[in-house]
Amino acid sequence: MVIPEFSHSGVYAAALTPLKPDLSADHAGLLGHCRWLLDNGCDGLAVLGTTGEANSFSGSERMSMLEALIEGGVPGDALLPGTGCASIIDTVELTRHALGLGITSVLMLPPFYYKGVGDEGLFAAYSEIIERVGDDRLRVYLYHFPQMSAVPLGFDLIERLIENYPGIIAGMKDSSGDFANMSGAARRFPGFAVFSGSDEFLLDILNVGGAGCITAVCNVASGLAAQTLTAWRDGDGRADDLQRQLSAVRKAINAFPLVAALKEIMARQSGDKDWRNIRPPLMALNDAEAAELFNRLAQTGYCLPDVIGDTP
Amino acid sequence: MVIPEFSHSGVYAAALTPLKPDLSADHAGLLGHCRWLLDNGCDGLAVLGTTGEANSFSGSERMSMLEALIEGGVPGDALLPGTGCASIIDTVELTRHALGLGITSVLMLPPFYYKGVGDEGLFAAYSEIIERVGDDRLRVYLYHFPQMSAVPLGFDLIERLIENYPGIIAGMKDSSGDFANMSGAARRFPGFAVFSGSDEFLLDILNVGGAGCITAVCNVASGLAAQTLTAWRDGDGRADDLQRQLSAVRKAINAFPLVAALKEIMARQSGDKDWRNIRPPLMALNDAEAAELFNRLAQTGYCLPDVIGDTP
């Protein structure tokens, strides 16, 4: 089986951002983690999204991180950075900066401070951003995550955006956890690349013509997700079993605050306690939570990867 | 009757931000509007809050606006600017900048992208901000607006903040519309200045030892709010009637998207159509909405002020 032709597709990690003890971004650590992910099953990386704590960083911090990745040799076309801010002015600045680095595809939250603004306001916001960026190379992946942004992106809005900005509106990461929504979008909008934000729907979204998955859990299970995708492509019958294990890993981790749980796993597997650093308002797991996390993971039978996040 | 001694108290407008046709901030217009408000009943101004579209501006835009107000002669101690951003790094930068201009009191949203983070995470965020700002002159007014931020600030958190940062944690703007919450805070935390974000609770919050109100409607009804406060102070019996009229005005305006409705009123009363400019995702009222707004306002019997927002 094959994925339809999209500008991005396959297995993407919503990459974690390693931090130094003073909570500043660890550029070398981020570069190492991203290289490791690309070497271990990821087709691309959604850096600086919700899992990457993007909205806990200033604009200049975000731009510096992207520069470090490009300077470190990560290909621009493997990156799908988050650029959506509360202010459309900031979104334009980050998006232009990414384009300047040769990164043409971005994952774009709607402006997320004002709630209940309606489709007119959201259309105006995305229009204003696209017009101000003013670059035909731009590919926008809409970021639908109502539980976190509290600003959902409905089908009427998506349709209007696709009609007005064909080519530029390229796809969506759907982190709603609602398969009816993501499959509905994949069916309704041909050529529009729908990524599931939930590991458990990787095969399901592929089966309805979706693009793949972009998930937090892929920070520690990208190999398993890639095996699942490959088995589906090859039609070799193992795909469902692999998907079941991937879903079990997701369920075990998702019982805890997700970013903290993943950073805890990275700290344990890499032996680098700095992986536990996290920016408020997010908090690291406490010892009891960490113990329970590893209990639950052990019950899935999944073998966590040994060496992750080594700096280059 | 008297308001207890707080660093800020009385009638505050959550000041609108006038925009140019290209959606950039109109500094001269903002200065003129702020001066007009201070000359027409406002004891102070909560600039760059929700009504001021603060989170639709970049950090540098926000800093430039504050500089324009100070350079234009607005006293720093009359200002309570919003400085709370999604990123604590940005919040620290804006707060330090305000202090550098001699503005020591700020209205501070919690980091508002991540939801459901809990009191530990919110305490860590406010702590980190206060420690990084590192200025004993700082006075933080917490901004509780669960309908917009989707990050509520509960009493346990407030208590812990007051205990750990006495003097610095100075008060709260409670925009929840829940009088039980704001009166509960005013009663539970002596010396903590509780402002109602809702005009209809001005007298009620004063009667339980609160500090006053900070409201959007005060952009066009600050004189009426000030008369209500004065009548309460003088115990002259007109206070309840004035409060009823203020509440009616609030109700008429609040039937529409609030910022857009207030900008429509400003445009009509000043004759300056640029007052209708608003940043996406907010949208201006359409003609039918505007007509209905003025119908409803007429029914309140309130006489809108004639000249507002004149540039200096």
Coordinates of C-alpha atoms in Angstrom, one line a residue:
Chain A
M1 CA 0.0 0.0 0.0
V2 CA 1.2 3.6 -0.6
I3 CA 0.7 7.0 0.9
P4 CA -0.7 9.5 -1.6
E5 CA 1.9 12.1 -2.7
F6 CA 2.2 14.9 -0.1
S7 CA 4.9 17.4 0.6
H8 CA 5.4 15.5 3.9
S9 CA 4.4 12.0 4.9
G10 CA 5.3 9.1 7.1
V11 CA 6.4 8.9 10.7
Y12 CA 7.3 12.2 12.4
A13 CA 8.4 12.8 15.9
A14 CA 7.0 15.9 17.7
A15 CA 10.6 16.4 18.9
L16 CA 11.3 17.2 22.6
T17 CA 13.6 20.1 23.4
P18 CA 16.4 19.3 25.8
L19 CA 17.1 22.1 28.3
K20 CA 20.2 23.1 30.3
P21 CA 19.9 23.4 34.1
D22 CA 19.1 27.2 33.7
L23 CA 16.2 26.2 31.4
S24 CA 17.8 27.6 28.3
A25 CA 17.7 25.4 25.2
D26 CA 20.5 22.9 24.7
H27 CA 21.3 23.4 21.1
A28 CA 23.8 20.6 20.9
G29 CA 21.4 18.2 22.7
L30 CA 18.6 19.1 20.3
L31 CA 20.7 18.6 17.3
G32 CA 21.9 15.2 18.6
H33 CA 18.3 14.1 19.4
C34 CA 17.0 15.2 16.0
R35 CA 19.8 13.3 14.2
W36 CA 19.2 10.3 16.3
L37 CA 15.4 10.4 15.5
L38 CA 16.2 10.7 11.7
D39 CA 18.5 7.8 12.0
N40 CA 16.0 5.7 13.9
G41 CA 12.8 5.6 11.9
C42 CA 11.6 9.2 11.5
D43 CA 10.8 10.5 8.1
G44 CA 10.8 14.0 9.4
L45 CA 10.6 16.1 12.6
A46 CA 7.9 18.4 13.9
V47 CA 10.3 20.5 16.0
L48 CA 9.0 23.3 18.3
G49 CA 5.5 22.0 18.7
T50 CA 3.5 21.4 21.9
T51 CA 5.9 18.5 22.8
G52 CA 8.9 20.7 22.1
E53 CA 7.6 23.3 24.6
A54 CA 7.7 25.9 21.7
N55 CA 5.2 28.3 23.3
S56 CA 7.4 28.4 26.4
F57 CA 10.2 29.9 24.4
S58 CA 10.7 33.5 23.1
G59 CA 10.7 34.1 19.4
S60 CA 14.5 34.6 19.3
E61 CA 15.1 31.4 21.2
R62 CA 12.9 29.5 18.7
M63 CA 14.8 31.0 15.7
S64 CA 18.2 30.2 17.3
M65 CA 17.2 26.6 17.7
L66 CA 16.2 26.2 14.0
E67 CA 19.4 27.8 13.0
A68 CA 21.4 25.3 15.1
L69 CA 19.6 22.4 13.4
I70 CA 20.2 23.7 9.9
E71 CA 23.9 24.6 10.7
G72 CA 24.2 21.1 12.2
G73 CA 23.2 19.6 8.9
V74 CA 19.6 18.6 9.5
P75 CA 18.0 18.9 6.0
G76 CA 15.4 21.7 5.9
D77 CA 12.9 19.5 4.0
A78 CA 12.9 17.1 6.9
L79 CA 11.7 19.8 9.3
L80 CA 8.2 20.9 10.1
P81 CA 8.7 23.5 12.8
G82 CA 5.8 25.0 14.7
T83 CA 5.5 28.8 14.0
G84 CA 2.0 29.6 15.3
C85 CA 1.9 32.2 18.1
A86 CA -0.8 34.1 19.9
S87 CA 0.1 37.1 17.8
I88 CA 0.0 36.9 14.0
I89 CA 2.9 39.3 13.9
D90 CA 5.1 36.8 15.7
T91 CA 3.8 33.9 13.5
V92 CA 4.8 35.9 10.4
E93 CA 8.3 36.6 11.8
L94 CA 8.9 32.9 12.7
T95 CA 7.5 31.6 9.4
R96 CA 9.6 34.0 7.3
H97 CA 12.7 33.1 9.4
A98 CA 12.1 29.4 8.7
L99 CA 11.7 30.1 4.9
G100 CA 15.0 32.0 5.1
L101 CA 16.7 28.9 6.4
G102 CA 15.2 26.8 3.5
I103 CA 12.5 25.3 5.7
T104 CA 9.3 25.7 3.6
S105 CA 6.8 23.7 5.6
V106 CA 5.5 24.8 8.9
L107 CA 3.0 23.6 11.5
M108 CA 0.8 26.5 12.3
L109 CA -1.4 26.9 15.4
P110 CA -4.1 29.5 15.1
P111 CA -3.7 32.6 17.3
F112 CA -4.6 30.9 20.5
Y113 CA -5.3 33.6 23.2
Y114 CA -8.8 34.7 22.1
K115 CA -11.4 31.9 22.3
G116 CA -14.7 31.5 20.4
V117 CA -13.5 33.8 17.6
G118 CA -15.3 31.9 14.9
D119 CA -14.3 31.0 11.3
E120 CA -14.3 34.6 10.0
G121 CA -11.7 35.6 12.5
L122 CA -9.6 32.5 12.0
F123 CA -9.8 32.8 8.2
A124 CA -8.7 36.4 8.5
A125 CA -5.8 35.5 10.8
Y126 CA -4.4 32.7 8.5
S127 CA -5.0 35.0 5.4
E128 CA -3.2 37.9 7.0
I129 CA -0.3 35.6 7.9
I130 CA 0.0 34.0 4.5
E131 CA -0.3 37.4 2.7
R132 CA 2.3 39.0 5.0
V133 CA 4.7 36.1 4.6
G134 CA 4.3 36.5 0.8
D135 CA 6.3 33.5 -0.3
D136 CA 4.9 30.9 -2.8
R137 CA 7.2 28.3 -1.4
L138 CA 5.3 28.3 1.9
R139 CA 3.5 25.1 2.9
V140 CA 1.2 25.4 5.9
Y141 CA 0.2 22.4 8.0
L142 CA -2.7 23.5 10.2
Y143 CA -2.4 22.4 13.8
H144 CA -5.7 21.3 15.2
F145 CA -5.4 20.6 18.9
P146 CA -8.5 21.8 20.6
Q147 CA -7.7 20.4 24.1
M148 CA -4.5 22.5 24.2
S149 CA -5.1 25.6 22.0
A150 CA -8.8 25.7 22.9
V151 CA -9.2 27.1 19.3
P152 CA -10.5 24.3 17.1
L153 CA -10.1 24.3 13.3
G154 CA -13.3 23.1 11.6
F155 CA -13.9 21.7 8.1
D156 CA -15.6 24.8 6.8
L157 CA -12.6 26.9 7.7
I158 CA -10.2 24.3 6.2
E159 CA -12.2 24.2 3.0
R160 CA -12.2 28.0 2.6
L161 CA -8.4 28.1 3.3
I162 CA -7.7 25.4 0.7
E163 CA -9.9 27.2 -1.9
N164 CA -8.2 30.5 -1.3
Y165 CA -4.6 29.3 -0.9
P166 CA -4.3 26.1 -3.0
G167 CA -0.9 24.6 -2.7
I168 CA 0.0 26.6 0.3
I169 CA -2.5 25.0 2.6
A170 CA -0.8 21.6 2.6
G171 CA -2.2 19.6 5.4
M172 CA -3.0 19.2 9.1
K173 CA -1.8 17.7 12.3
D174 CA -4.9 16.5 14.1
S175 CA -4.2 16.1 17.8
S176 CA -7.8 16.0 18.8
G177 CA -7.7 12.2 19.3
D178 CA -11.0 12.1 17.4
F179 CA -10.5 9.7 14.6
A180 CA -13.8 10.7 13.0
N181 CA -12.4 14.2 12.6
M182 CA -9.1 13.2 11.1
S183 CA -10.5 10.6 8.8
G184 CA -13.3 13.0 7.7
A185 CA -10.6 15.5 6.8
A186 CA -8.5 13.0 4.9
R187 CA -11.6 11.9 2.9
R188 CA -13.0 15.3 2.3
F189 CA -9.9 17.1 1.1
P190 CA -7.9 15.2 -1.5
G191 CA -4.3 16.3 -1.6
F192 CA -4.5 17.6 1.9
A193 CA -2.0 15.7 4.1
V194 CA -3.7 14.6 7.3
F195 CA -1.4 13.5 10.1
S196 CA -2.7 11.8 13.2
G197 CA -1.3 13.3 16.3
S198 CA -2.1 10.0 18.1
D199 CA 0.0 6.9 17.6
E200 CA -2.9 4.6 18.0
F201 CA -4.4 5.8 14.7
L202 CA -1.3 5.4 12.5
L203 CA -2.7 2.5 10.5
D204 CA -6.2 3.8 10.5
I205 CA -5.3 7.1 9.1
L206 CA -3.1 5.5 6.4
N207 CA -6.0 3.3 5.4
V208 CA -8.2 6.3 4.6
G209 CA -5.5 8.1 2.6
G210 CA -3.9 10.1 5.4
A211 CA -0.2 11.1 5.5
G212 CA 1.0 9.4 8.6
C213 CA 1.5 10.4 12.2
I214 CA 3.3 13.2 14.1
T215 CA 3.5 12.2 17.7
A216 CA 5.2 12.9 21.0
V217 CA 5.6 9.2 21.7
C218 CA 7.8 8.8 18.5
N219 CA 10.6 10.5 20.6
V220 CA 11.0 7.1 22.2
A221 CA 9.2 4.8 19.8
S222 CA 10.0 6.0 16.3
G223 CA 11.5 2.7 15.3
L224 CA 8.4 0.9 16.2
A225 CA 6.2 3.4 14.4
A226 CA 8.5 3.1 11.3
Q227 CA 8.2 -0.7 11.5
T228 CA 4.4 -0.4 11.6
L229 CA 4.4 1.8 8.5
T230 CA 6.8 -0.5 6.6
A231 CA 4.7 -3.5 7.4
W232 CA 1.6 -1.7 6.2
R233 CA 3.4 -0.7 3.0
D234 CA 4.6 -4.3 2.4
G235 CA 1.2 -5.7 3.3
D236 CA 3.1 -8.4 5.3
G237 CA 0.5 -9.1 8.0
R238 CA 2.6 -7.9 11.0
A239 CA 1.3 -4.4 10.7
D240 CA -1.7 -4.9 13.1
D241 CA 0.5 -6.5 15.8
L242 CA 3.0 -3.7 15.6
Q243 CA 0.2 -1.1 15.8
R244 CA -1.1 -2.9 18.9
Q245 CA 2.3 -2.6 20.6
L246 CA 2.7 1.0 19.5
S247 CA -0.8 1.8 20.9
A248 CA 0.1 0.1 24.2
V249 CA 3.2 2.2 24.5
R250 CA 1.3 5.3 23.8
K251 CA -1.3 4.4 26.4
A252 CA 1.3 3.7 29.1
I253 CA 3.0 7.0 28.5
N254 CA -0.2 9.0 28.0
A255 CA -1.3 8.1 31.6
F256 CA 1.2 10.9 32.7
P257 CA 1.8 14.4 31.7
L258 CA 3.2 13.7 28.2
V259 CA 6.2 16.0 27.9
A260 CA 7.4 15.2 31.4
A261 CA 7.0 11.5 30.9
L262 CA 9.0 11.5 27.7
K263 CA 11.7 13.6 29.2
E264 CA 11.8 11.1 32.1
I265 CA 12.3 8.2 29.7
M266 CA 15.0 10.1 27.8
A267 CA 16.8 10.8 31.1
R268 CA 16.7 7.1 32.1
Q269 CA 17.7 5.8 28.7
S270 CA 20.5 8.2 28.1
G271 CA 21.8 8.5 31.6
D272 CA 21.7 12.3 31.3
K273 CA 19.6 13.7 34.1
D274 CA 19.5 17.1 32.4
W275 CA 16.8 15.6 30.2
R276 CA 14.4 16.1 33.1
N277 CA 14.7 19.9 32.8
I278 CA 11.4 21.3 31.7
R279 CA 10.1 24.9 31.6
P280 CA 7.2 25.9 33.9
P281 CA 4.3 25.7 33.8
L282 CA 5.2 22.1 32.9
M283 CA 6.8 20.1 35.7
A284 CA 9.0 17.0 35.8
L285 CA 7.5 13.7 37.0
N286 CA 8.1 13.0 40.7
D287 CA 9.8 9.7 41.7
A288 CA 6.5 7.8 42.3
E289 CA 5.2 8.8 38.9
A290 CA 8.4 7.9 37.2
A291 CA 8.4 4.4 38.9
E292 CA 4.8 3.9 37.8
L293 CA 5.6 5.0 34.3
F294 CA 8.3 2.4 33.9
N295 CA 6.1 -0.3 35.5
R296 CA 3.5 0.4 32.9
L297 CA 6.0 0.5 30.1
A298 CA 7.4 -2.8 31.2
Q299 CA 4.0 -4.4 31.0
T300 CA 3.7 -3.5 27.3
G301 CA 6.8 -5.6 26.5
Y302 CA 8.3 -2.8 24.5
C303 CA 12.0 -2.5 24.7
L304 CA 12.9 1.1 25.0
P305 CA 15.9 2.2 22.8
D306 CA 19.2 2.2 24.6
V307 CA 21.0 5.3 23.4
I308 CA 19.2 8.4 22.6
G309 CA 20.0 12.0 22.7
D310 CA 23.7 11.7 22.6
T311 CA 25.3 15.0 21.7
P312 CA 27.4 15.0 18.5
Chain B
M1 CA -17.1 54.4 52.9
V2 CA -13.5 53.8 52.0
I3 CA -11.4 51.4 50.0
P4 CA -8.7 49.6 52.0
E5 CA -5.2 50.8 51.2
F6 CA -3.9 49.1 48.1
S7 CA -1.2 50.0 45.6
H8 CA -4.0 50.4 43.0
S9 CA -7.7 51.0 43.6
G10 CA -10.8 52.6 42.1
V11 CA -12.1 52.6 38.5
Y12 CA -9.7 51.4 35.8
A13 CA -10.4 51.0 32.1
A14 CA -9.0 48.0 30.4
A15 CA -7.9 50.3 27.6
L16 CA -8.5 49.7 24.0
T17 CA -5.6 49.9 21.5
P18 CA -6.4 52.0 18.5
L19 CA -4.8 50.7 15.3
K20 CA -3.8 52.2 11.9
P21 CA -5.3 50.8 8.7
D22 CA -2.2 48.5 8.4
L23 CA -3.1 47.1 11.8
S24 CA 0.0 48.6 13.5
A25 CA -0.6 50.3 16.8
D26 CA -1.5 54.0 16.7
H27 CA 0.7 55.4 19.4
A28 CA -0.7 58.9 19.2
G29 CA -4.2 57.6 19.3
L30 CA -3.5 55.4 22.3
L31 CA -1.9 58.3 24.2
G32 CA -4.9 60.5 23.4
H33 CA -7.3 57.8 24.5
C34 CA -5.4 57.1 27.7
R35 CA -5.3 60.8 28.6
W36 CA -9.0 61.2 27.9
L37 CA -9.8 58.2 30.2
L38 CA -7.6 59.6 33.0
D39 CA -9.4 63.0 32.6
N40 CA -12.8 61.3 32.6
G41 CA -13.1 59.2 35.7
C42 CA -10.4 56.6 35.5
D43 CA -8.1 56.3 38.5
G44 CA -5.7 54.2 36.4
L45 CA -5.4 52.2 33.2
A46 CA -4.9 48.5 32.6
V47 CA -3.3 48.9 29.2
L48 CA -2.4 45.9 27.0
G49 CA -4.8 43.5 28.5
T50 CA -7.4 41.3 26.8
T51 CA -9.4 44.4 25.7
G52 CA -6.2 46.0 24.5
E53 CA -5.5 43.1 22.2
A54 CA -2.1 42.6 23.9
N55 CA -1.6 39.0 23.0
S56 CA -2.1 40.0 19.3
F57 CA 1.0 42.1 19.4
S58 CA 4.7 41.2 19.5
G59 CA 6.8 41.9 22.5
S60 CA 8.5 44.8 20.8
E61 CA 5.2 46.4 19.8
R62 CA 4.0 46.1 23.4
M63 CA 7.2 47.8 24.7
S64 CA 7.0 50.6 22.1
M65 CA 3.4 51.4 23.2
L66 CA 4.3 51.6 26.9
E67 CA 7.3 53.9 26.0
A68 CA 4.9 56.1 24.0
L69 CA 2.6 56.5 27.0
I70 CA 5.4 57.4 29.4
E71 CA 7.0 59.8 26.9
G72 CA 3.6 61.3 26.4
G73 CA 3.4 62.1 30.1
V74 CA 1.1 59.4 31.4
P75 CA 2.2 58.8 35.0
G76 CA 3.8 55.3 35.4
D77 CA 1.9 54.8 38.7
A78 CA -1.4 55.2 36.8
L79 CA -0.6 52.2 34.6
L80 CA -1.1 48.5 35.1
P81 CA 0.1 47.0 31.9
G82 CA -0.5 43.4 31.0
T83 CA 2.8 41.5 30.7
G84 CA 1.8 37.8 31.0
C85 CA 2.7 35.8 27.9
A86 CA 2.7 32.2 26.9
S87 CA 6.4 32.0 27.6
I88 CA 7.7 33.0 31.0
I89 CA 10.8 34.4 29.2
D90 CA 8.7 36.9 27.3
T91 CA 6.8 37.7 30.6
V92 CA 10.1 38.5 32.3
E93 CA 11.3 40.7 29.4
L94 CA 8.0 42.7 29.3
T95 CA 7.9 43.0 33.1
R96 CA 11.5 44.2 33.4
H97 CA 10.9 46.7 30.6
A98 CA 7.9 48.1 32.4
L99 CA 9.9 48.5 35.6
G100 CA 12.6 50.2 33.6
L101 CA 10.0 52.8 32.6
G102 CA 9.0 53.4 36.2
I103 CA 5.9 51.2 35.9
T104 CA 6.1 48.9 39.0
S105 CA 2.6 47.3 38.9
V106 CA 1.7 44.8 36.2
L107 CA -1.3 42.6 35.4
M108 CA 0.1 39.1 34.8
L109 CA -1.7 36.3 33.0
P110 CA -0.3 32.8 33.8
P111 CA 1.5 31.1 30.9
F112 CA -1.6 30.3 28.8
Y113 CA -0.7 27.7 26.2
Y114 CA -0.5 24.6 28.3
K115 CA -3.8 23.6 29.9
G116 CA -4.5 21.6 33.0
V117 CA -1.0 22.2 34.4
G118 CA -2.0 22.3 38.1
D119 CA -0.9 24.6 40.9
E120 CA 2.6 23.2 41.1
G121 CA 3.3 24.3 37.6
L122 CA 1.6 27.6 37.9
F123 CA 3.5 28.3 41.2
A124 CA 6.8 27.4 39.5
A125 CA 6.0 29.7 36.6
Y126 CA 5.1 32.8 38.7
S127 CA 8.1 32.0 41.0
E128 CA 10.5 31.8 38.1
I129 CA 9.2 35.0 36.7
I130 CA 9.4 36.9 40.0
E131 CA 12.9 35.6 40.7
R132 CA 14.2 36.4 37.2
V133 CA 12.7 39.9 37.3
G134 CA 14.5 40.3 40.6
D135 CA 13.1 43.7 41.6
D136 CA 11.6 44.4 45.0
R137 CA 9.6 47.3 43.5
L138 CA 7.5 44.8 41.5
R139 CA 3.8 44.5 42.3
V140 CA 2.1 41.6 40.5
Y141 CA -1.7 41.7 39.9
L142 CA -2.7 38.2 39.0
Y143 CA -5.1 38.0 36.0
H144 CA -7.8 35.4 36.5
F145 CA -9.8 35.0 33.3
P146 CA -10.6 31.3 32.9
Q147 CA -13.0 31.8 29.9
M148 CA -10.1 33.4 27.9
S149 CA -6.9 32.0 29.2
A150 CA -8.4 28.6 30.0
V151 CA -5.8 28.6 32.9
P152 CA -7.7 29.4 36.1
L153 CA -5.9 30.7 39.2
G154 CA -7.3 29.1 42.4
F155 CA -7.2 30.2 46.0
D156 CA -4.6 27.6 47.1
L157 CA -2.2 28.9 44.4
I158 CA -2.9 32.6 45.4
E159 CA -2.3 31.8 49.1
R160 CA 1.0 30.1 48.3
L161 CA 2.1 33.0 46.1
I162 CA 1.2 35.6 48.8
E163 CA 3.0 33.6 51.5
N164 CA 6.1 33.3 49.3
Y165 CA 6.2 36.7 47.8
P166 CA 4.5 39.0 50.4
G167 CA 4.2 42.6 49.1
I168 CA 5.0 41.5 45.5
I169 CA 1.8 39.6 45.0
A170 CA -0.4 42.7 45.3
G171 CA -3.8 41.8 43.9
M172 CA -6.0 40.2 41.2
K173 CA -8.2 41.2 38.3
D174 CA -11.0 38.6 38.4
S175 CA -12.7 38.5 35.0
S176 CA -14.5 35.2 35.7
G177 CA -17.8 37.0 36.2
D178 CA -18.2 34.8 39.3
F179 CA -18.9 37.1 42.2
A180 CA -18.5 34.2 44.7
N181 CA -14.9 33.8 43.5
M182 CA -13.9 37.5 43.6
S183 CA -15.7 38.2 47.0
G184 CA -14.1 35.0 48.4
A185 CA -10.7 36.2 47.4
A186 CA -11.3 39.7 48.9
R187 CA -12.4 38.2 52.2
R188 CA -9.8 35.5 52.4
F189 CA -6.7 37.6 51.6
P190 CA -6.5 40.9 53.5
G191 CA -4.3 43.4 51.8
F192 CA -4.7 41.7 48.4
A193 CA -6.4 44.1 46.0
V194 CA -9.3 42.3 44.2
F195 CA -10.6 44.1 41.2
S196 CA -13.8 42.9 39.5
G197 CA -13.5 42.5 35.8
S198 CA -17.2 43.0 35.5
D199 CA -18.8 46.4 35.8
E200 CA -22.0 44.9 37.4
F201 CA -20.1 44.0 40.5
L202 CA -18.4 47.3 41.2
L203 CA -20.5 48.1 44.3
D204 CA -20.6 44.5 45.4
I205 CA -16.8 44.1 45.4
L206 CA -16.3 47.5 47.2
N207 CA -18.7 46.3 49.9
V208 CA -16.7 43.3 50.7
G209 CA -13.4 45.2 50.9
G210 CA -12.3 44.9 47.2
A211 CA -10.3 47.4 45.3
G212 CA -12.6 48.4 42.5
C213 CA -13.1 47.4 38.9
I214 CA -11.0 47.1 35.8
T215 CA -13.3 46.8 32.8
A216 CA -13.5 47.0 29.1
V217 CA -16.8 49.0 29.3
C218 CA -15.0 51.7 31.2
N219 CA -13.5 52.7 27.8
V220 CA -16.9 54.3 27.1
A221 CA -18.4 54.6 30.6
S222 CA -15.6 55.6 32.9
G223 CA -17.5 58.7 34.0
L224 CA -20.5 56.6 35.0
A225 CA -18.3 54.1 36.9
A226 CA -16.5 57.0 38.7
Q227 CA -19.8 58.6 39.7
T228 CA -20.9 55.2 41.1
L229 CA -17.7 54.9 43.1
T230 CA -18.0 58.5 44.4
A231 CA -21.6 58.0 45.4
W232 CA -20.6 54.9 47.3
R233 CA -17.8 56.8 49.1
D234 CA -20.2 59.6 50.0
G235 CA -23.0 57.2 51.0
D236 CA -25.4 59.6 49.2
G237 CA -28.0 57.0 48.2
R238 CA -27.6 57.4 44.4
A239 CA -25.0 54.7 44.2
D240 CA -27.4 51.8 43.6
D241 CA -29.2 53.7 40.7
L242 CA -25.9 54.5 39.1
Q243 CA -24.7 50.9 39.5
R244 CA -28.0 49.8 37.8
Q245 CA -27.3 52.0 34.8
L246 CA -23.7 50.9 34.6
S247 CA -24.8 47.3 34.7
A248 CA -27.3 48.0 31.9
V249 CA -24.7 49.5 29.7
R250 CA -22.4 46.5 30.3
K251 CA -25.2 44.1 29.5
A252 CA -26.0 46.0 26.2
I253 CA -22.4 45.9 25.1
N254 CA -21.6 42.5 26.3
A255 CA -24.2 41.0 23.9
F256 CA -21.6 41.5 21.2
P257 CA -17.9 40.6 20.9
L258 CA -16.6 43.0 23.5
V259 CA -13.5 44.5 21.9
A260 CA -15.3 45.0 18.5
A261 CA -18.3 46.5 20.1
L262 CA -16.3 49.0 22.1
K263 CA -14.2 49.9 19.0
E264 CA -17.5 50.5 17.1
I265 CA -18.7 52.8 19.8
M266 CA -15.4 54.7 19.7
A267 CA -15.6 55.0 15.9
R268 CA -19.2 56.4 16.1
Q269 CA -18.6 58.8 19.0
S270 CA -15.2 60.1 17.7
G271 CA -16.1 60.2 14.0
D272 CA -12.8 58.4 13.4
K273 CA -13.5 55.2 11.4
D274 CA -10.0 53.9 12.1
W275 CA -11.2 53.0 15.5
R276 CA -12.9 50.0 13.8
N277 CA -9.5 48.5 12.9
I278 CA -8.9 45.3 14.9
R279 CA -6.3 42.5 14.7
P280 CA -7.4 39.0 13.6
P281 CA -8.6 36.7 15.0
L282 CA -10.9 39.5 16.4
M283 CA -13.2 41.0 13.8
A284 CA -15.1 44.3 13.6
L285 CA -18.9 44.3 14.0
N286 CA -20.9 44.2 10.8
D287 CA -23.5 46.9 10.0
A288 CA -26.4 44.9 11.4
E289 CA -24.6 44.1 14.7
A290 CA -23.5 47.8 15.0
A291 CA -27.1 49.0 14.5
E292 CA -28.4 46.5 17.1
L293 CA -25.7 47.5 19.5
F294 CA -26.7 51.2 19.4
N295 CA -30.4 50.2 19.7
R296 CA -29.6 48.3 22.9
L297 CA -27.5 51.1 24.2
A298 CA -30.3 53.6 23.5
Q299 CA -32.7 51.5 25.6
T300 CA -30.4 51.9 28.6
G301 CA -30.9 55.7 28.6
Y302 CA -27.1 56.1 28.9
C303 CA -25.7 59.1 27.1
L304 CA -22.4 58.0 25.4
P305 CA -19.6 60.5 25.9
D306 CA -19.3 62.8 22.9
V307 CA -15.6 63.3 22.3
I308 CA -13.3 60.4 22.9
G309 CA -10.0 59.3 21.6
D310 CA -8.9 62.7 20.2
T311 CA -5.2 62.6 19.4
P312 CA -3.1 65.2 21.3

